[in-house]
Coordinates of C-alpha atoms and ligand atoms in Angstrom, one line a residue:
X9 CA 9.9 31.2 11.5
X10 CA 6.4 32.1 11.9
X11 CA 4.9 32.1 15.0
X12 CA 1.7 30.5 16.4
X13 CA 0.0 33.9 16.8
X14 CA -2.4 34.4 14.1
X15 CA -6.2 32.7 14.5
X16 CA -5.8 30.8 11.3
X17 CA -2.5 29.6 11.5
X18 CA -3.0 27.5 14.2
X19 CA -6.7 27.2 13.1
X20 CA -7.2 23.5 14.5
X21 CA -11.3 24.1 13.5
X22 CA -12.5 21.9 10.8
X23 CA -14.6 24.3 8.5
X24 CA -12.0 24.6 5.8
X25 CA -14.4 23.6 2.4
X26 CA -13.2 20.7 0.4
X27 CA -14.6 18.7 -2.0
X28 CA -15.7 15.1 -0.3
X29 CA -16.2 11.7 -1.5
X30 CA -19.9 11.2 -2.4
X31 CA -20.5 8.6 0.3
X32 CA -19.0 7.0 3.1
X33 CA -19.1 3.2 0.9
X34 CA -17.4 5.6 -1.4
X35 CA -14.9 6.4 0.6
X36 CA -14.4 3.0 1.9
X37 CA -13.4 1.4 -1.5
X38 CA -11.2 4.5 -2.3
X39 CA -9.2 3.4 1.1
X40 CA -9.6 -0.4 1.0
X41 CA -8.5 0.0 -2.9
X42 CA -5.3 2.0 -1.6
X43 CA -4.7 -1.1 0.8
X44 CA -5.5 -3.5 -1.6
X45 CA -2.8 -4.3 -4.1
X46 CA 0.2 -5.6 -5.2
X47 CA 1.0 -6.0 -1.8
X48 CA -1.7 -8.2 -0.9
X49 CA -1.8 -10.4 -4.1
X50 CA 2.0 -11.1 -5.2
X51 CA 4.2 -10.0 -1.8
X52 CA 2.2 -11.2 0.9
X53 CA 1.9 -14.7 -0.4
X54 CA 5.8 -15.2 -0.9
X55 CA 7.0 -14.0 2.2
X56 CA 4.4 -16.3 3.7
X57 CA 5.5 -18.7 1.4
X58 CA 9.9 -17.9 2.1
X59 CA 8.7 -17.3 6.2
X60 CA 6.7 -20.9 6.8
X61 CA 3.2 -20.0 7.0
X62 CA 1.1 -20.0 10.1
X63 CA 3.3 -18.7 12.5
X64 CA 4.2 -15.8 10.4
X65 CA 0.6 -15.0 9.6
X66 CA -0.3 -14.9 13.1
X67 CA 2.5 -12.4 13.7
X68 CA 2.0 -10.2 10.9
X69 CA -1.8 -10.1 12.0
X70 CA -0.4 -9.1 15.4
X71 CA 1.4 -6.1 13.4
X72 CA -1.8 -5.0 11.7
X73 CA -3.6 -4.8 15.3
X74 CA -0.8 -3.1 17.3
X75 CA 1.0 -1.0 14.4
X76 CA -1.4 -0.8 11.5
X77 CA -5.0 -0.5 13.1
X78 CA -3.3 2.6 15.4
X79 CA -1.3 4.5 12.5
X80 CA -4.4 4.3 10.3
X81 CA -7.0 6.1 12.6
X82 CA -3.8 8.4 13.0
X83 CA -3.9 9.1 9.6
X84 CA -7.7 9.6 8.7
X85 CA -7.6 11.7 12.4
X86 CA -4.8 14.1 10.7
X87 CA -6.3 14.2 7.8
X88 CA -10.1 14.6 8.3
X89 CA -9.1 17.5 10.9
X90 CA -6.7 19.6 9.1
X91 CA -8.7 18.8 5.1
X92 CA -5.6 19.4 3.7
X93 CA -2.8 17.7 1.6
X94 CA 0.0 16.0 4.0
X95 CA 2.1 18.8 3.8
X96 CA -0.5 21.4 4.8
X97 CA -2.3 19.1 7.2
X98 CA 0.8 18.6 9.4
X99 CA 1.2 22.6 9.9
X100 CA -2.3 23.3 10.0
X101 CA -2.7 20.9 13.2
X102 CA 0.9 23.1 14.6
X103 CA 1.0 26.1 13.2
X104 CA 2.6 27.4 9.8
X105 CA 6.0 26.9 9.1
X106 CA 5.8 23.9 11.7
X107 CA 9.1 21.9 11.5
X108 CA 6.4 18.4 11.7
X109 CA 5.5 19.6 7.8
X110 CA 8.9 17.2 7.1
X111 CA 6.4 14.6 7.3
X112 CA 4.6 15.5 4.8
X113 CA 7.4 16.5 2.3
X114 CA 8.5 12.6 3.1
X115 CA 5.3 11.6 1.9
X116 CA 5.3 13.1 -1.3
X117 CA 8.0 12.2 -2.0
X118 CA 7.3 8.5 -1.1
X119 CA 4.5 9.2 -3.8
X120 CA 7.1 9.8 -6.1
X121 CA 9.2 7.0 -5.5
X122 CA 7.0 4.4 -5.0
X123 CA 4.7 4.8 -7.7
X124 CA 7.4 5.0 -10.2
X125 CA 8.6 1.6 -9.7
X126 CA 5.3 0.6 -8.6
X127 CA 3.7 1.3 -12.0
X128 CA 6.3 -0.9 -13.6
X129 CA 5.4 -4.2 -11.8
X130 CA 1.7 -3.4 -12.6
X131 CA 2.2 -3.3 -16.0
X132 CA 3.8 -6.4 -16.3
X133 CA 0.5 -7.7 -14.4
X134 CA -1.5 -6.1 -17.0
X135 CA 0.9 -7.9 -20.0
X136 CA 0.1 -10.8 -18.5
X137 CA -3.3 -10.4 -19.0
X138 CA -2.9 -10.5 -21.9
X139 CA -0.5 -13.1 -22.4
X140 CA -2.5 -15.1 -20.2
X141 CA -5.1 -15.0 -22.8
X142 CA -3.2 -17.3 -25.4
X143 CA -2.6 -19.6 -22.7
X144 CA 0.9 -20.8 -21.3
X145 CA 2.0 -23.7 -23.1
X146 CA 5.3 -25.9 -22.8
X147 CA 8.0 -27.0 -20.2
X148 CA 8.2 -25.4 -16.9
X149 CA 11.5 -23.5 -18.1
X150 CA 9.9 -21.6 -21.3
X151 CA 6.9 -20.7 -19.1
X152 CA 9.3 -19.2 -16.8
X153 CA 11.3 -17.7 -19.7
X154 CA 8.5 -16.2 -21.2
X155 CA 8.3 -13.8 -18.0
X156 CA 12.2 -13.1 -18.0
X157 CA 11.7 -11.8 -22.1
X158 CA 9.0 -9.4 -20.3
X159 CA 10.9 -7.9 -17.5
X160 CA 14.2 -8.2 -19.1
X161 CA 13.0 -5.9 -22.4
X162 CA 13.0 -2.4 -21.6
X163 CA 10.8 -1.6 -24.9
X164 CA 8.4 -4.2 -23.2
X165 CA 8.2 -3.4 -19.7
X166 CA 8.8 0.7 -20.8
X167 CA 5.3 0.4 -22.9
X168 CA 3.0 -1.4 -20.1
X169 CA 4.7 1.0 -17.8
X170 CA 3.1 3.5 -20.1
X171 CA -0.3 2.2 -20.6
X172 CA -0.4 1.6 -16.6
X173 CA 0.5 5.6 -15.6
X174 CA -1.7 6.3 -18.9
X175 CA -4.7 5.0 -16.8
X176 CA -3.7 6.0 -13.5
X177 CA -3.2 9.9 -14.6
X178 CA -6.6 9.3 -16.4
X179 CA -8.6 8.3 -13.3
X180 CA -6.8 11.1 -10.9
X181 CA -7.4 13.9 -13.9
X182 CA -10.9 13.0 -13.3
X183 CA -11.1 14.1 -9.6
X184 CA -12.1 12.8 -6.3
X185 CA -15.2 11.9 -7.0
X186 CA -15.6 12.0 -10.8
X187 CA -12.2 10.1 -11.1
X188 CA -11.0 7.9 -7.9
X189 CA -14.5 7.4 -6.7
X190 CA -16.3 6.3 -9.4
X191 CA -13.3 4.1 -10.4
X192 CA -13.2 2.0 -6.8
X193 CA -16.7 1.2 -7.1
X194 CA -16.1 -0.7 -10.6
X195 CA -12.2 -1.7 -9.6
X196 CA -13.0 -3.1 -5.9
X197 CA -16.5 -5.2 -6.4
X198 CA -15.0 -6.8 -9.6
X199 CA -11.8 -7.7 -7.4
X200 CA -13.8 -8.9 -5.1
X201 CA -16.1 -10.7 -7.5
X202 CA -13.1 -12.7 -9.0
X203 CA -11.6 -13.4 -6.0
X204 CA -14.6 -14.8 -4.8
X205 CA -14.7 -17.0 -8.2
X206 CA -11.2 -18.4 -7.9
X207 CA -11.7 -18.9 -4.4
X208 CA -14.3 -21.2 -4.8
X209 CA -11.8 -22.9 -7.7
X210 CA -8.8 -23.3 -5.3
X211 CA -10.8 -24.3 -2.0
X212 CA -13.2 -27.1 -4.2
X213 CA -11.8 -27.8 -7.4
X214 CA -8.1 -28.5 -6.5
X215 CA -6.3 -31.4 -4.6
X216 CA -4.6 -28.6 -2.6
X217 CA -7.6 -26.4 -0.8
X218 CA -7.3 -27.8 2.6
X219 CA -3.5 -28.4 2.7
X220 CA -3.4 -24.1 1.8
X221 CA -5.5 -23.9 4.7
X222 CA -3.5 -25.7 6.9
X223 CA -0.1 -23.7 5.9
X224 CA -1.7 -20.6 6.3
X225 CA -3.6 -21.1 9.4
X226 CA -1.3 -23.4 11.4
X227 CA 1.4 -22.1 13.5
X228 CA 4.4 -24.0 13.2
X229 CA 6.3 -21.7 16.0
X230 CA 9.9 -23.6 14.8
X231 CA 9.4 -21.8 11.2
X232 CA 9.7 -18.4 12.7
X233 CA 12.6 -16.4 12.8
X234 CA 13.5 -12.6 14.0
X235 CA 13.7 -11.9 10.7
X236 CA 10.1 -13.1 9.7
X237 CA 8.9 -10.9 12.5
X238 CA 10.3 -7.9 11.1
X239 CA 9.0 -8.5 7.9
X240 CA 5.7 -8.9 8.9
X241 CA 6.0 -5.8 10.7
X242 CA 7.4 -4.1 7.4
X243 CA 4.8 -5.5 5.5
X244 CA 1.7 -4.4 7.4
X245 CA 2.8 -0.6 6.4
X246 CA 3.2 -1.3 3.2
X247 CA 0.1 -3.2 2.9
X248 CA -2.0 -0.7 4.8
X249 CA -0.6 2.4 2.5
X250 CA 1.3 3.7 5.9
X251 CA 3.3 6.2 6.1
X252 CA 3.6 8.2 3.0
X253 CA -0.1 9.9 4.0
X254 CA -1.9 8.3 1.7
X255 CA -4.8 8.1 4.4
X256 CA -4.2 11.3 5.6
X257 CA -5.1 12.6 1.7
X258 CA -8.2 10.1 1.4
X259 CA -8.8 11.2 4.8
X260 CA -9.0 14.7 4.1
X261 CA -12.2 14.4 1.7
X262 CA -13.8 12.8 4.4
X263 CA -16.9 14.1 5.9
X264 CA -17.6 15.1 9.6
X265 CA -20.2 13.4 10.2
X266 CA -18.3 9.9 9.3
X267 CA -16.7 7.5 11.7
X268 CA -12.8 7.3 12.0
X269 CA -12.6 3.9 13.8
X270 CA -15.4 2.4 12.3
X271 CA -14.1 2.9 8.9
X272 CA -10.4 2.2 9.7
X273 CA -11.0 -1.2 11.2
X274 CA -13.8 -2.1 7.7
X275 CA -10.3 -1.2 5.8
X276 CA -7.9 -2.8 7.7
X277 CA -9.8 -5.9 7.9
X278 CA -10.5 -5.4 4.4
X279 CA -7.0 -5.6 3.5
X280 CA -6.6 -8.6 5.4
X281 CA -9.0 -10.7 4.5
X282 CA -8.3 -10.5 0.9
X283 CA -4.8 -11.1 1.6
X284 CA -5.5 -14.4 3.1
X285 CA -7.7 -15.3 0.0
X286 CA -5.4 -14.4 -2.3
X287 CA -2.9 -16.2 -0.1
X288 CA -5.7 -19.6 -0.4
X289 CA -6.3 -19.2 -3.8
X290 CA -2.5 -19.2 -4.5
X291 CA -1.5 -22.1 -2.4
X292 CA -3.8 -24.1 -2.7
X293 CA -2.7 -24.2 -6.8
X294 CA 1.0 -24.4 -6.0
X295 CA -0.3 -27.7 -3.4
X296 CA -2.1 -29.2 -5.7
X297 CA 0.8 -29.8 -8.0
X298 CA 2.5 -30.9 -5.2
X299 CA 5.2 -27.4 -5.4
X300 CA 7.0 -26.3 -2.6
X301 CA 5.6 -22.5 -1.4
X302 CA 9.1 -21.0 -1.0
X303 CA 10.2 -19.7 -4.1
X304 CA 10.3 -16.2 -3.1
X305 CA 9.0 -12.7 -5.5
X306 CA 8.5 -15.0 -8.7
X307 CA 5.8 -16.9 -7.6
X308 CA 3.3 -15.5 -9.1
X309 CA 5.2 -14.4 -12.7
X310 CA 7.2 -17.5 -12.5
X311 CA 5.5 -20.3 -10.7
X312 CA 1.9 -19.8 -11.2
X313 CA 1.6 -19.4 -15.2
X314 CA 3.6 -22.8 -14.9
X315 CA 0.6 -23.9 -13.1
X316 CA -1.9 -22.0 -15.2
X317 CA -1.0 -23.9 -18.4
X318 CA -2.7 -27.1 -16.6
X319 CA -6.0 -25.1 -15.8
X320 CA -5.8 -22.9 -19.0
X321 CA -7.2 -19.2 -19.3
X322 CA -10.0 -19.6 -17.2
X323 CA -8.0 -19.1 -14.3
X324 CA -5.1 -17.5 -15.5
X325 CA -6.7 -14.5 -17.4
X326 CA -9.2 -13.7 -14.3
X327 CA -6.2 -13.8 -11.9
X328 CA -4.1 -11.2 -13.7
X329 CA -7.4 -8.8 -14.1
X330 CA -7.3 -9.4 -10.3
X331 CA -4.0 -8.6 -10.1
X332 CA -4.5 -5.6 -12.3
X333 CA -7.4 -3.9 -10.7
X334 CA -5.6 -3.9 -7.4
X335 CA -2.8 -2.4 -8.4
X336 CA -4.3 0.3 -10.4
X337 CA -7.0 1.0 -7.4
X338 CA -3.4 1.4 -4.9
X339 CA -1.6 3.6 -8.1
X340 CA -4.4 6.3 -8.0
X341 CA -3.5 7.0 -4.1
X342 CA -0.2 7.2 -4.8
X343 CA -0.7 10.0 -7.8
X344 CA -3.6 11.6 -5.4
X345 CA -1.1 12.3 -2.8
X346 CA 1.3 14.0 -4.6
X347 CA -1.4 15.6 -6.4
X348 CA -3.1 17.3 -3.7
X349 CA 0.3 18.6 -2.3
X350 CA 0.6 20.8 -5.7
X351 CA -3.0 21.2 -5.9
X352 CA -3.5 23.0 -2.1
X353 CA -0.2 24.0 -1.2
X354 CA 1.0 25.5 -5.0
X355 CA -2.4 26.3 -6.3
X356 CA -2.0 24.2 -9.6
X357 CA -5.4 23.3 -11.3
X358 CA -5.7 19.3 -10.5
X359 CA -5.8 18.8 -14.4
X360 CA -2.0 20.1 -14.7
X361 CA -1.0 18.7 -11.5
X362 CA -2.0 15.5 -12.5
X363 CA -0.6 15.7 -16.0
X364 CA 2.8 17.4 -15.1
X365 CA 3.6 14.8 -11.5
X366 CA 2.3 12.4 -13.3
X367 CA 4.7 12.4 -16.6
X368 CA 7.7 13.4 -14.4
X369 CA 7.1 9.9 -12.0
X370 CA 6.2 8.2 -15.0
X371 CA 10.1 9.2 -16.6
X372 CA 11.4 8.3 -13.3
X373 CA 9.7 5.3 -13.6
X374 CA 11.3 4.2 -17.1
X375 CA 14.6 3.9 -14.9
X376 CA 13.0 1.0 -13.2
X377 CA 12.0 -0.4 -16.8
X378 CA 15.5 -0.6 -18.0
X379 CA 16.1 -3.8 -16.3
X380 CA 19.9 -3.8 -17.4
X381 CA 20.8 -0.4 -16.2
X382 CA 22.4 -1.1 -13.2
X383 CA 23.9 1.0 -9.7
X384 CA 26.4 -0.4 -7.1
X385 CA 24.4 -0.2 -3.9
X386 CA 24.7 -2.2 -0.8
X387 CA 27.8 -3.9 -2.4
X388 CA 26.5 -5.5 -5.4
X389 CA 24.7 -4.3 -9.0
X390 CA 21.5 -3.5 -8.7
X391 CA 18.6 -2.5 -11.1
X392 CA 16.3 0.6 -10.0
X393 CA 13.5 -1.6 -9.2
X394 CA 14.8 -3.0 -6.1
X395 CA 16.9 -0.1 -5.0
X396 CA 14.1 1.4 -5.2
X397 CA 11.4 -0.6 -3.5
X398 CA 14.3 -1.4 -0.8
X399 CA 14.8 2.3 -0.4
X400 CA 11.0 3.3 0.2
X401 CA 9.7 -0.2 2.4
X402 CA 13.1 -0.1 4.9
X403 CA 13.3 4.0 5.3
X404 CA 10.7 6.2 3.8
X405 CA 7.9 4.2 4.8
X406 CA 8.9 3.4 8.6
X407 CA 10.6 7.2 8.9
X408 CA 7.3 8.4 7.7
X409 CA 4.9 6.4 10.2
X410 CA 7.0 7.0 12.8
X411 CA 6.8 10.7 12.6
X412 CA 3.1 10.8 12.0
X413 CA 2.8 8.1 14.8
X414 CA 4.7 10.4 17.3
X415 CA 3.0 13.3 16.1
X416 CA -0.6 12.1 16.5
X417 CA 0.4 10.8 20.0
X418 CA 1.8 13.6 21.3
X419 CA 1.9 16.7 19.8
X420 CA -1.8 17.0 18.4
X421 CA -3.9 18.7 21.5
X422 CA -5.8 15.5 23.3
X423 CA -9.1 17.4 22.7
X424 CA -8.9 17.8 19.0
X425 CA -7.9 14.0 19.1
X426 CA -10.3 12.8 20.7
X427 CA -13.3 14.6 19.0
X428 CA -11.6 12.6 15.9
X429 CA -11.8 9.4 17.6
X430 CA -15.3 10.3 18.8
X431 CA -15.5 8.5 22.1
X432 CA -13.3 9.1 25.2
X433 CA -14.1 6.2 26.6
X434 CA -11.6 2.8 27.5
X435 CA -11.3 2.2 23.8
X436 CA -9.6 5.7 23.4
X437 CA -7.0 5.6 25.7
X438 CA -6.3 2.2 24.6
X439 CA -5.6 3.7 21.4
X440 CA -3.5 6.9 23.0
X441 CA -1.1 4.6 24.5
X442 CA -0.3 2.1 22.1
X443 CA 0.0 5.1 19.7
X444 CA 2.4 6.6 22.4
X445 CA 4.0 3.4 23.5
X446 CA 3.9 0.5 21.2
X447 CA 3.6 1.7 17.9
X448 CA 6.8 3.5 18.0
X449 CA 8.9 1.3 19.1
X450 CA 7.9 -1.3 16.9
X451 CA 8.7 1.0 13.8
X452 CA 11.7 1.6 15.2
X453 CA 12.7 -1.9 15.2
X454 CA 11.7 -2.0 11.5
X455 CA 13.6 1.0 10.9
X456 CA 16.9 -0.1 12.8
X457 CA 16.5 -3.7 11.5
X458 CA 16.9 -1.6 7.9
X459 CA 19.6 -0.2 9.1
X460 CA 21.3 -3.0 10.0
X461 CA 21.6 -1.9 13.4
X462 CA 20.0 -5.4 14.9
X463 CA 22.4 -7.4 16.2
X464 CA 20.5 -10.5 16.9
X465 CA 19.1 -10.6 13.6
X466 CA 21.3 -12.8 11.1
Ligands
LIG23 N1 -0.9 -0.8 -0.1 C1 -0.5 -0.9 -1.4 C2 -0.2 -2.4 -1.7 O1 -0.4 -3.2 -0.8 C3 0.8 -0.2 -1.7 C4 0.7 1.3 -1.3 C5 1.6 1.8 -0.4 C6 -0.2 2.1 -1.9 C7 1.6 3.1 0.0 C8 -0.3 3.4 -1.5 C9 0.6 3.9 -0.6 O2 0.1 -2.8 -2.7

């Protein structure tokens, strides 16, 4: 193995050049459009939904202060420092040949993974766009059958998958700044702009605004359970784009002169906020029609169009560009990461990176469109989809933050760290020892709990 001998390979300075993000507000949407996305729109309003509400929201924004808020300045830190891919950046902050690079070969290949499975769900967001566009019409059950002909056709869901990795390898061909950047700052204010819109629908033009409120901001303590907690827990890596360095490859094109904490908290609380709305918009149309919230993963492809054939396209179609836009602004990081590993560390051009990664994920991916092929795992038949989203939430995801948690809390010198965090005040070594501390053992509850190795969880 190489040793630490040589100036640049345990060059810690950060004068490497790389091409940044054109501003800081650029960089901002790039991140908060990683954050933003199918996780916030479709999976953080069912499990509040199958959890009870209140209480669990209160826990999971717990999760985001103590876990997520921590691993994200981690992550811009790592990546800002070394400028380099995950891979690169973890051996650039050791030294070469540094056993820590695991980390990074984890994320990439949580790029994989994820996005190809990923992509799949997005295009049926996209179909429904365009479905959404007719208008649902009919009883409850063909509305709900409707989406079961989607996801059940592999020709179906194998051609929006297409169209969906068509765009994102389009947008990441384009660059950093060319592609990803000039994408977030159409994608993000139009999110925001029709979120906004349908906000205003479900808060003052439904019977169910304040009853929304009042299951997502009232604690009901007796509605949670351990499991709940560990779901929230789960969730605010996924949300956050933790883990797989996705922040530590947006936080590479970063410049010096912009600030780490400053910017992680405008993302994080980004992320949130729009969860919540999403989570009143939703709710307060599933109250209004006097529906129970705990139907679990098809509430939105399953319940809501039900819903939408009472309020007609004006809702429906803006809700599924909403839905599309976020994902597509999350798909790009996922691509950029495992772009910028073959880009730095194999010397590709980005164009052929790009095209290449992205056709082999997108093949991978068709395996998650054939909803009938199916595996044994965890002692039933399952389709690719979930294996796969199980696979990468319960072990990549928490394996991965847990390794660049411990490395950011102990291995990275405390100066270089703290010249990151730019203060060295009470604030930073707060952040030091919940890094050190509490962060890890929380993902290692999430990471046990997937293992099954809780015993007091049923
Ligand atoms: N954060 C994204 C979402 O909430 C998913 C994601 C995970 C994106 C990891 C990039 C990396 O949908």
């Amino acid at each position: 193995m190489t040793q630490p001998t040589t100036p640049q390979a345990n060059d810690q300075s950060p004068t490497t050049p790389r091409i940044h993000w054109a501003s800081s507000g650029g960089f901002i949407l790039a991140a908060a459009g990683s954050a933003v996305g199918l996780g916030n729109i479709w999976k953080f309003p069912y499990i509040t939904g199958v959890y009870g509400g209140g209480a669990f929201v209160l826990v999971y924004l717990g999760c985001v202060l103590a876990v997520g808020l921590p691993l994200m300045i981690a992550e811009l830190m790592i990546g800002r420092r070394a400028q380099e891919n995950p891979v690169g950046a973890f051996q650039k902050l050791h030294y070469r040949g540094s056993p820590w690079q695991i980390t990074g070969w984890l994320g990439v290949a949580s790029g994989f993974v994820i996005l190809s499975f990923y992509s799949v769900i997005a295009g049926w967001a996209l179909a429904y766009v365009f479905e959404s566009l007719s208008g649902f019409s009919g009883a409850a059950a063909d509305i709900q059958a409707q989406f079961d002909a989607l996801a059940g056709s592999a020709p179906r869901s194998a051609f929006w998958h297409t169209v969906f990795m068509a765009l994102t390898i389009g947008i990441v061909m384009g660059g950093v700044r060319d592609g990803i950047e000039r994408w977030v700052k159409i994608l993000m204010p139009g999110l925001l702009a029709i979120l906004g819109g349908l906000m205003i629908y479900g808060l003052f033009f439904t019977d169910g605004g304040s009853q929304a409120i009042g299951f997502l901001f009232q604690p009901d303590f007796s509605k949670l359970s351990a499991e709940g907690i560990l779901s929230a827990l789960g969730h605010a890596f996924f949300t956050l784009s933790l883990g797989m360095g996705a922040m530590i490859t947006y936080g590479s094109y970063m410049n010096r002169d912009s600030h780490i904490v400053r910017d992680a908290i405008t993302i994080s609380l980004l992320d949130t906020v729009i969860a919540l709305l999403a989570g009143i918009v939703i709710f307060s149309l599933v109250f209004s029609y006097g529906l129970e919230p705990n139907v679990g993963p098809g509430l939105i492809f399953h319940t809501l169009p039900v819903l939408f054939a009472e309020t007609g396209p004006w809702v429906s179609v803006p809700f599924f560009v909403l839905l599309t836009f976020a994902a597509l602004s999350s798909t790009i990081s996922l691509l950029e990461v495992v772009v910028s590993y073959f880009v730095d560390e194999r010397g590709w051009n980005r164009k052929a990176a790009t095209l290449v990664m992205g056709a082999v994920i997108y093949v991978l991916g068709l395996l998650s469109a054939i909803a009938v092929l199916k595996v044994p795992f965890r002692g039933s038949e399952q389709g690719f989809l979930d294996i796969l989203d199980y696979i990468s939430t319960n072990y990549m995801l928490p394996i991965g933050g847990l390794l660049t948690c411990l490395f950011s809390a102990w291995i990275i010198k405390d100066q270089v760290r703290r010249e990151e965090f730019g203060s060295a005040g009470l604030a930073y070594k707060a952040f030091v020892w919940t890094l050190r501390l509490i962060t890890p053992v929380a993902v290692l509850i999430i990471i046990l709990h997937g293992l099954n190795l809780l015993p007091f969880v049923e």
